[in-house]
Short mmCIF file of C-alpha atoms in Angstrom, two decimals:
data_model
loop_
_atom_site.label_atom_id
_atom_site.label_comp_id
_atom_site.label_asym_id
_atom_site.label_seq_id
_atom_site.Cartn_x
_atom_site.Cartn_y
_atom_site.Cartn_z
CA UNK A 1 171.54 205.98 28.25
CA UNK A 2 169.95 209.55 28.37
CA UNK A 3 171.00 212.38 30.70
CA UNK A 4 167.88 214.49 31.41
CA UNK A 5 169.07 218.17 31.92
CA UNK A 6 167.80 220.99 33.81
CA UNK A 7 165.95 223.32 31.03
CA UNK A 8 167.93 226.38 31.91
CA UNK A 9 170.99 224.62 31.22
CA UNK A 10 169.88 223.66 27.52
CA UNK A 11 172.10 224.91 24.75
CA UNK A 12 169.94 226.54 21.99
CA UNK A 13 170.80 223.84 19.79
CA UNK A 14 169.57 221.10 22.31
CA UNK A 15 165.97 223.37 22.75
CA UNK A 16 165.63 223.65 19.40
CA UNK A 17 166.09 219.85 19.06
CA UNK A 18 162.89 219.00 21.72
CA UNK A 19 160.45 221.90 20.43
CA UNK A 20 161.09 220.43 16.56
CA UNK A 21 160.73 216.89 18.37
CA UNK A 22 157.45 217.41 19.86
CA UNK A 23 156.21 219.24 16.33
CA UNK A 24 156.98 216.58 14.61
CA UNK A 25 155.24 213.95 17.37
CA UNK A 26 152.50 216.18 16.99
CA UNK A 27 152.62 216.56 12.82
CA UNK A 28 152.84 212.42 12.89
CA UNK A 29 149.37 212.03 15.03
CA UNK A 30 151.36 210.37 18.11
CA UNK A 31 151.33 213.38 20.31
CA UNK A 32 147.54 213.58 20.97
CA UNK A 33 146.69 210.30 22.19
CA UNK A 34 149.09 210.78 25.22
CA UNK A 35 147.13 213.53 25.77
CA UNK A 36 144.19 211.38 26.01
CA UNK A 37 145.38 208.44 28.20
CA UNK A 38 146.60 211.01 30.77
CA UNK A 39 142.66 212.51 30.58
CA UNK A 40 141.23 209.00 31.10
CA UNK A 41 143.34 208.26 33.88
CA UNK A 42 142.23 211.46 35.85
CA UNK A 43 138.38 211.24 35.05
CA UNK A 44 138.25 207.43 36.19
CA UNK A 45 141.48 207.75 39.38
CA UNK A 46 139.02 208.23 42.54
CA UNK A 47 139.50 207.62 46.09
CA UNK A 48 137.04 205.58 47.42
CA UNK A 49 137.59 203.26 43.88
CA UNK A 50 140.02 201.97 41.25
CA UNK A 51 142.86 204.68 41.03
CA UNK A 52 146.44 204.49 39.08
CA UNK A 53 147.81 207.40 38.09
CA UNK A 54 146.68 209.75 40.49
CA UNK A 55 145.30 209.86 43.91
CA UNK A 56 147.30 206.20 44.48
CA UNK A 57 150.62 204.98 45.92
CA UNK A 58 151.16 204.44 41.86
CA UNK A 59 151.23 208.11 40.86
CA UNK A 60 154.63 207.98 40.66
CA UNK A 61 156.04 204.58 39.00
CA UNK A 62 152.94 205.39 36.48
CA UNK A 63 154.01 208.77 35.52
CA UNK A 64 157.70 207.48 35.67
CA UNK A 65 156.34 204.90 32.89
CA UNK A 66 154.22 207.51 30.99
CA UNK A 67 157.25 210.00 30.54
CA UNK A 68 159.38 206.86 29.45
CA UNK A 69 156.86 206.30 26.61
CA UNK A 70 156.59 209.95 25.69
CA UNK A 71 160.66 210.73 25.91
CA UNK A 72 160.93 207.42 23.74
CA UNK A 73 158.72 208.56 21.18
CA UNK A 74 160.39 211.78 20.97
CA UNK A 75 163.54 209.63 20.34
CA UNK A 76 161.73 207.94 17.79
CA UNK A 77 161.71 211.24 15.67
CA UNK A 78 165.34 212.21 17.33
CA UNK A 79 167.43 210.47 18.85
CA UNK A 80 169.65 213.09 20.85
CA UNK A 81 166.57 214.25 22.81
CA UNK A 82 166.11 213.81 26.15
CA UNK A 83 163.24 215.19 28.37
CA UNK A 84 164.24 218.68 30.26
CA UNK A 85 163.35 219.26 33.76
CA UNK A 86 161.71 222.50 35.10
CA UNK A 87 163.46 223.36 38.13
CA UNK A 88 160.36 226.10 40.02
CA UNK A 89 161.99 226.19 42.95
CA UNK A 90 164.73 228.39 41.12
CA UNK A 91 162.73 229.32 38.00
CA UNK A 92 159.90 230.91 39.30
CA UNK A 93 158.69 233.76 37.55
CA UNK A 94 156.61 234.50 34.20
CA UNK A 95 159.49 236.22 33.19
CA UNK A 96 162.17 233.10 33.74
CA UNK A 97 163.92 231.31 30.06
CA UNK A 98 161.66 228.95 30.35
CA UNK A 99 158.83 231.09 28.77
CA UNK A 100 161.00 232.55 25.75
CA UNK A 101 160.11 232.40 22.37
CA UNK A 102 163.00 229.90 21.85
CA UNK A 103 161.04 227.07 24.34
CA UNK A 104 157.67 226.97 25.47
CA UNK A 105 156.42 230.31 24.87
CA UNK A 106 154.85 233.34 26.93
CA UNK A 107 151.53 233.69 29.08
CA UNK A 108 148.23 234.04 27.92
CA UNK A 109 146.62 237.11 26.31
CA UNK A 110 144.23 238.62 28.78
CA UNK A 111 140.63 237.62 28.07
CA UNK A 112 141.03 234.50 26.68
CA UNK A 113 144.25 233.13 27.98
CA UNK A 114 145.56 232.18 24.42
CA UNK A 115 149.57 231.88 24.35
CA UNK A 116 150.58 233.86 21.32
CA UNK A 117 154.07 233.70 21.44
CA UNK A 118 157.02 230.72 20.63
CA UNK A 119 156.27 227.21 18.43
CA UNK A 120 153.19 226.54 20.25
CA UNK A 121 151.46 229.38 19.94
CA UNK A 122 148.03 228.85 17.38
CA UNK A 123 149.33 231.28 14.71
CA UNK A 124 151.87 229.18 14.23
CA UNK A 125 149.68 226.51 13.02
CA UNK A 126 151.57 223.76 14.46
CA UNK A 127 149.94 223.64 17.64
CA UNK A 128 146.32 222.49 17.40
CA UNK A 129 144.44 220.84 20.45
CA UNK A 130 142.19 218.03 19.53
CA UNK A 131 141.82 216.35 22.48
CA UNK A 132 139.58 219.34 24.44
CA UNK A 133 136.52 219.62 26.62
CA UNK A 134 135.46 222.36 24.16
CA UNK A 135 135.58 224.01 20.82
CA UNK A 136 138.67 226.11 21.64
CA UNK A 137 141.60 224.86 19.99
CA UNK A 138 144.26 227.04 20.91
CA UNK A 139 146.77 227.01 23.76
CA UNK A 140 146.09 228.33 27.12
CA UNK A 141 148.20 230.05 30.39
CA UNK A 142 147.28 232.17 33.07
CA UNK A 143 150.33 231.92 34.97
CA UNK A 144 150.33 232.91 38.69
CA UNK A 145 146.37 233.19 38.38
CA UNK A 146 145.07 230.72 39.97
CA UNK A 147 147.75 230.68 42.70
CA UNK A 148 150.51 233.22 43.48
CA UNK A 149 153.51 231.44 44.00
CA UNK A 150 154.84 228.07 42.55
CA UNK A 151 156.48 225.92 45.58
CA UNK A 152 159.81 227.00 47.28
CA UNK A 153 163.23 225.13 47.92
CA UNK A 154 161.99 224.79 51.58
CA UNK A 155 158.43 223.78 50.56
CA UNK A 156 160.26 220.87 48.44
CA UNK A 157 162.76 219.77 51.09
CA UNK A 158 160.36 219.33 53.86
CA UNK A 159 158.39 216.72 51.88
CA UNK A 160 162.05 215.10 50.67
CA UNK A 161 162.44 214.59 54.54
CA UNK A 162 159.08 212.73 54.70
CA UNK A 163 160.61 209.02 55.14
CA UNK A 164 157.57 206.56 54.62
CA UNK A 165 156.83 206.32 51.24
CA UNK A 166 152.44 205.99 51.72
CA UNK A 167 149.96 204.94 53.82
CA UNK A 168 146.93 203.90 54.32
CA UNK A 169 143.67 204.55 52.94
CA UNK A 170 146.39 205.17 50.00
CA UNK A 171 144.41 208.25 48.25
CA UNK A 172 144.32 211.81 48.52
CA UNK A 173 144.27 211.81 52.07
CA UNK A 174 147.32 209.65 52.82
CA UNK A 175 150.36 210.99 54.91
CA UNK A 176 153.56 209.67 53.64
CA UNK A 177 156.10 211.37 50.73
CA UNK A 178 154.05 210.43 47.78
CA UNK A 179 151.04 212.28 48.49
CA UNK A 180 153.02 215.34 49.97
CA UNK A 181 154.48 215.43 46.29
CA UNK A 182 151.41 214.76 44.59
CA UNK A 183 149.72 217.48 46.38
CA UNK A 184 146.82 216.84 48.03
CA UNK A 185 147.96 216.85 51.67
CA UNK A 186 150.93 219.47 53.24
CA UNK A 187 152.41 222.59 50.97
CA UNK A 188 151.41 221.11 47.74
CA UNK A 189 153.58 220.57 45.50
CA UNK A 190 153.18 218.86 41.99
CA UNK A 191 149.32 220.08 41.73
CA UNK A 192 150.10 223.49 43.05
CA UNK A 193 152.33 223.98 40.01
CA UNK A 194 149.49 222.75 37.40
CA UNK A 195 147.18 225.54 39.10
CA UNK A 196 149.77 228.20 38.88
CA UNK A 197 150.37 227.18 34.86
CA UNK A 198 146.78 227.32 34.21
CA UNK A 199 144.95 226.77 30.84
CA UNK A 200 145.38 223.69 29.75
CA UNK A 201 147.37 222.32 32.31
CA UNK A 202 144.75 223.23 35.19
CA UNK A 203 142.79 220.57 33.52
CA UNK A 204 142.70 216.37 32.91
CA UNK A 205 143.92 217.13 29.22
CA UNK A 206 147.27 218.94 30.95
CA UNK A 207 149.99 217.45 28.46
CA UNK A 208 148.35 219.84 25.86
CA UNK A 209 151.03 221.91 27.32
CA UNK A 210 153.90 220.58 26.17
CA UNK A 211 155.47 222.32 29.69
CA UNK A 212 153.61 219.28 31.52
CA UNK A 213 156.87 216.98 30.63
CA UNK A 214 158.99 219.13 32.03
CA UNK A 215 157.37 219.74 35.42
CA UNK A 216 156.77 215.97 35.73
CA UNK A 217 160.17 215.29 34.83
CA UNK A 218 161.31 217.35 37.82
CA UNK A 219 158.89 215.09 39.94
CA UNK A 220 160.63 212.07 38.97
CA UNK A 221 163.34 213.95 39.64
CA UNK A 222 162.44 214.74 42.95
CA UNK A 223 161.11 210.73 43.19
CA UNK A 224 164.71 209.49 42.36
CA UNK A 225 165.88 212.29 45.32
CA UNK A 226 163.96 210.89 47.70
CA UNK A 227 164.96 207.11 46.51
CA UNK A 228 168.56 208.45 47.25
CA UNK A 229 167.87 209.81 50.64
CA UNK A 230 166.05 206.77 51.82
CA UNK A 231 167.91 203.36 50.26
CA UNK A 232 166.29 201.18 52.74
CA UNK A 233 162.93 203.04 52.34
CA UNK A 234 160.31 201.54 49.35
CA UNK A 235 157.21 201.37 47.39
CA UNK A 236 153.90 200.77 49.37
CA UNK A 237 151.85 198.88 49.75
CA UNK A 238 153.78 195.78 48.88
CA UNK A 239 150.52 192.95 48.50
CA UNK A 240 146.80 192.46 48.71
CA UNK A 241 145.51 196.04 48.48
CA UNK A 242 142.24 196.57 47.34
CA UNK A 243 141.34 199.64 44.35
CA UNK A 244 145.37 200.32 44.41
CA UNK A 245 148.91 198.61 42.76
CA UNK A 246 150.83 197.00 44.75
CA UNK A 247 153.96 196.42 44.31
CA UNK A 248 154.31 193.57 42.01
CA UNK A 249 151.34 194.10 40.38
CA UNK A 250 151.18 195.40 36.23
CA UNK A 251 149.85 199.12 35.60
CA UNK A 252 147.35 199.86 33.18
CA UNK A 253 147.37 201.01 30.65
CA UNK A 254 150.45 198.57 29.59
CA UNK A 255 149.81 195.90 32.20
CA UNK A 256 153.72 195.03 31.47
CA UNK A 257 155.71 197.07 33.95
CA UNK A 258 154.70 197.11 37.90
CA UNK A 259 156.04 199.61 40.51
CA UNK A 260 158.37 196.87 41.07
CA UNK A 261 159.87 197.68 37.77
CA UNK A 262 160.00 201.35 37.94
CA UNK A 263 161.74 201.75 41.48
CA UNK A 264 165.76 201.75 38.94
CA UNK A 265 166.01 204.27 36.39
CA UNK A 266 169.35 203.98 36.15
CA UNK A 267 170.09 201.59 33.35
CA UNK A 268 167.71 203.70 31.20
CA UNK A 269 168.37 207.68 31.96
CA UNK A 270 170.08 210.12 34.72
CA UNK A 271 170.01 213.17 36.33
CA UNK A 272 172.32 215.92 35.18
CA UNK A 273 172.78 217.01 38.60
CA UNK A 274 171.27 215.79 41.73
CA UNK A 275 168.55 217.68 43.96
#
């Protein structure tokens, strides 16, 4: 069973370990098509239709699922590797670890936005992007652009405190935790971040920045918080929902696992720490 660690905690040893695991992911062709199921998802997740991984009760068993098949795939290639979490409540500069040129690299150049710095930077011709919704095939940030400030410690506890999990018309507009977290209703949390990252991960094709696994790792993070908090608290809707998964029912893209199935991480991977 895997330990998932903060990423300012990492040893240069294990950060070395995940930046030559996703290369290699990448180098073997099974990098991009996550990259592309994550893109599908978000063009076709709507609220006033079918939705899954976003805009649903499901957003976060399905990402729990997706970030299971991506941190198993990484094992694939090596075996110590677990996903890292980014913390932004405490990391929350341009300036934090997190950004070296040990880990994920530096901001974009002004003008273009292209990250020229650490293992995923284009010169380094390791990092390509062919899944894109143009010719550019490089990298992009513009951190703190498109919104100042990435969410607080108070931001994030006053949607822990939220006690119903969702609610009806289960979309964007829901009250309830899940869609506090997801971001489209309260002090936004989990889509404020992708806006404040920008480039790539501003867009449907976000896990072209490899930093994607490590904010939604923190979500699930923040998911398995919550799950603490509230033992006698659980998924909704539990049956006969229409456009959404209930809680029995299988998630696409697998079909095989159900929210149901994702509510107990803990015969598979921890926390380092709790919240």
């Amino acid at each position: 069973m895997g330990v998932r660690k903060n990423q300012a905690t990492l040893t240069a040893q294990e950060k070395r370990a995940f930046v030559n695991a996703v290369l290699a992911l990448k180098a073997n062709g099974g990098y991009d098509p996550f990259v592309t199921t994550h893109n599908q998802f978000i063009l076709s997740d709507v609220d006033n239709g079918e939705r899954t991984g976003h805009r649903s009760p499901s957003f976060l068993p399905w990402h729990r699922q997706y970030l299971l098949e991506f941190e198993q795939a990484l094992q694939a290639v090596d075996p110590s590797v677990t996903l890292p979490y980014w913390d932004w409540t405490a990391d929350r500069s341009a300036t934090s670890g997190l950004w070296g040129a040990d880990f994920m690299g530096g901001n974009g150049r002004a003008g273009d936005g292209q990250v020229t710095t650490g293992p995923f930077a284009f010169s380094t011709g390791n990092w390509r992007l062919n899944v894109n919704t143009d010719s550019r095939t490089y990298l992009r940030r513009q951190l703190g652009t498109g919104v100042a400030q990435l969410p607080t410690r108070p931001d994030t506890e006053s949607v822990l405190a939220i006690t119903t999990y969702d609610a009806a018309p289960w979309n964007s507009s829901s009250t309830g935790f899940r869609n506090n977290l997801e971001g489209w209703r309260g002090v936004n949390l989990h889509n404020r971040v992708h806006v404040w990252v920008g480039g790539q991960m501003a867009t449907g094709m976000s896990p072209n920045d490899p930093v994607f696994w490590l904010h939604h790792c923190f979500v699930d993070k923040l998911w398995s918080e919550w799950q603490k908090r509230n033992p006698t608290k659980t998924y909704l809707p539990t049956a006969g929902t229409p456009d959404v998964v209930d809680l029995n029912e299988p998630m696409k893209p697998w079909n095989t696992v159900s929210p149901a199935d994702m509510l107990n991480h803990s015969g598979t991977y921890t926390y380092d720490t709790g919240y």
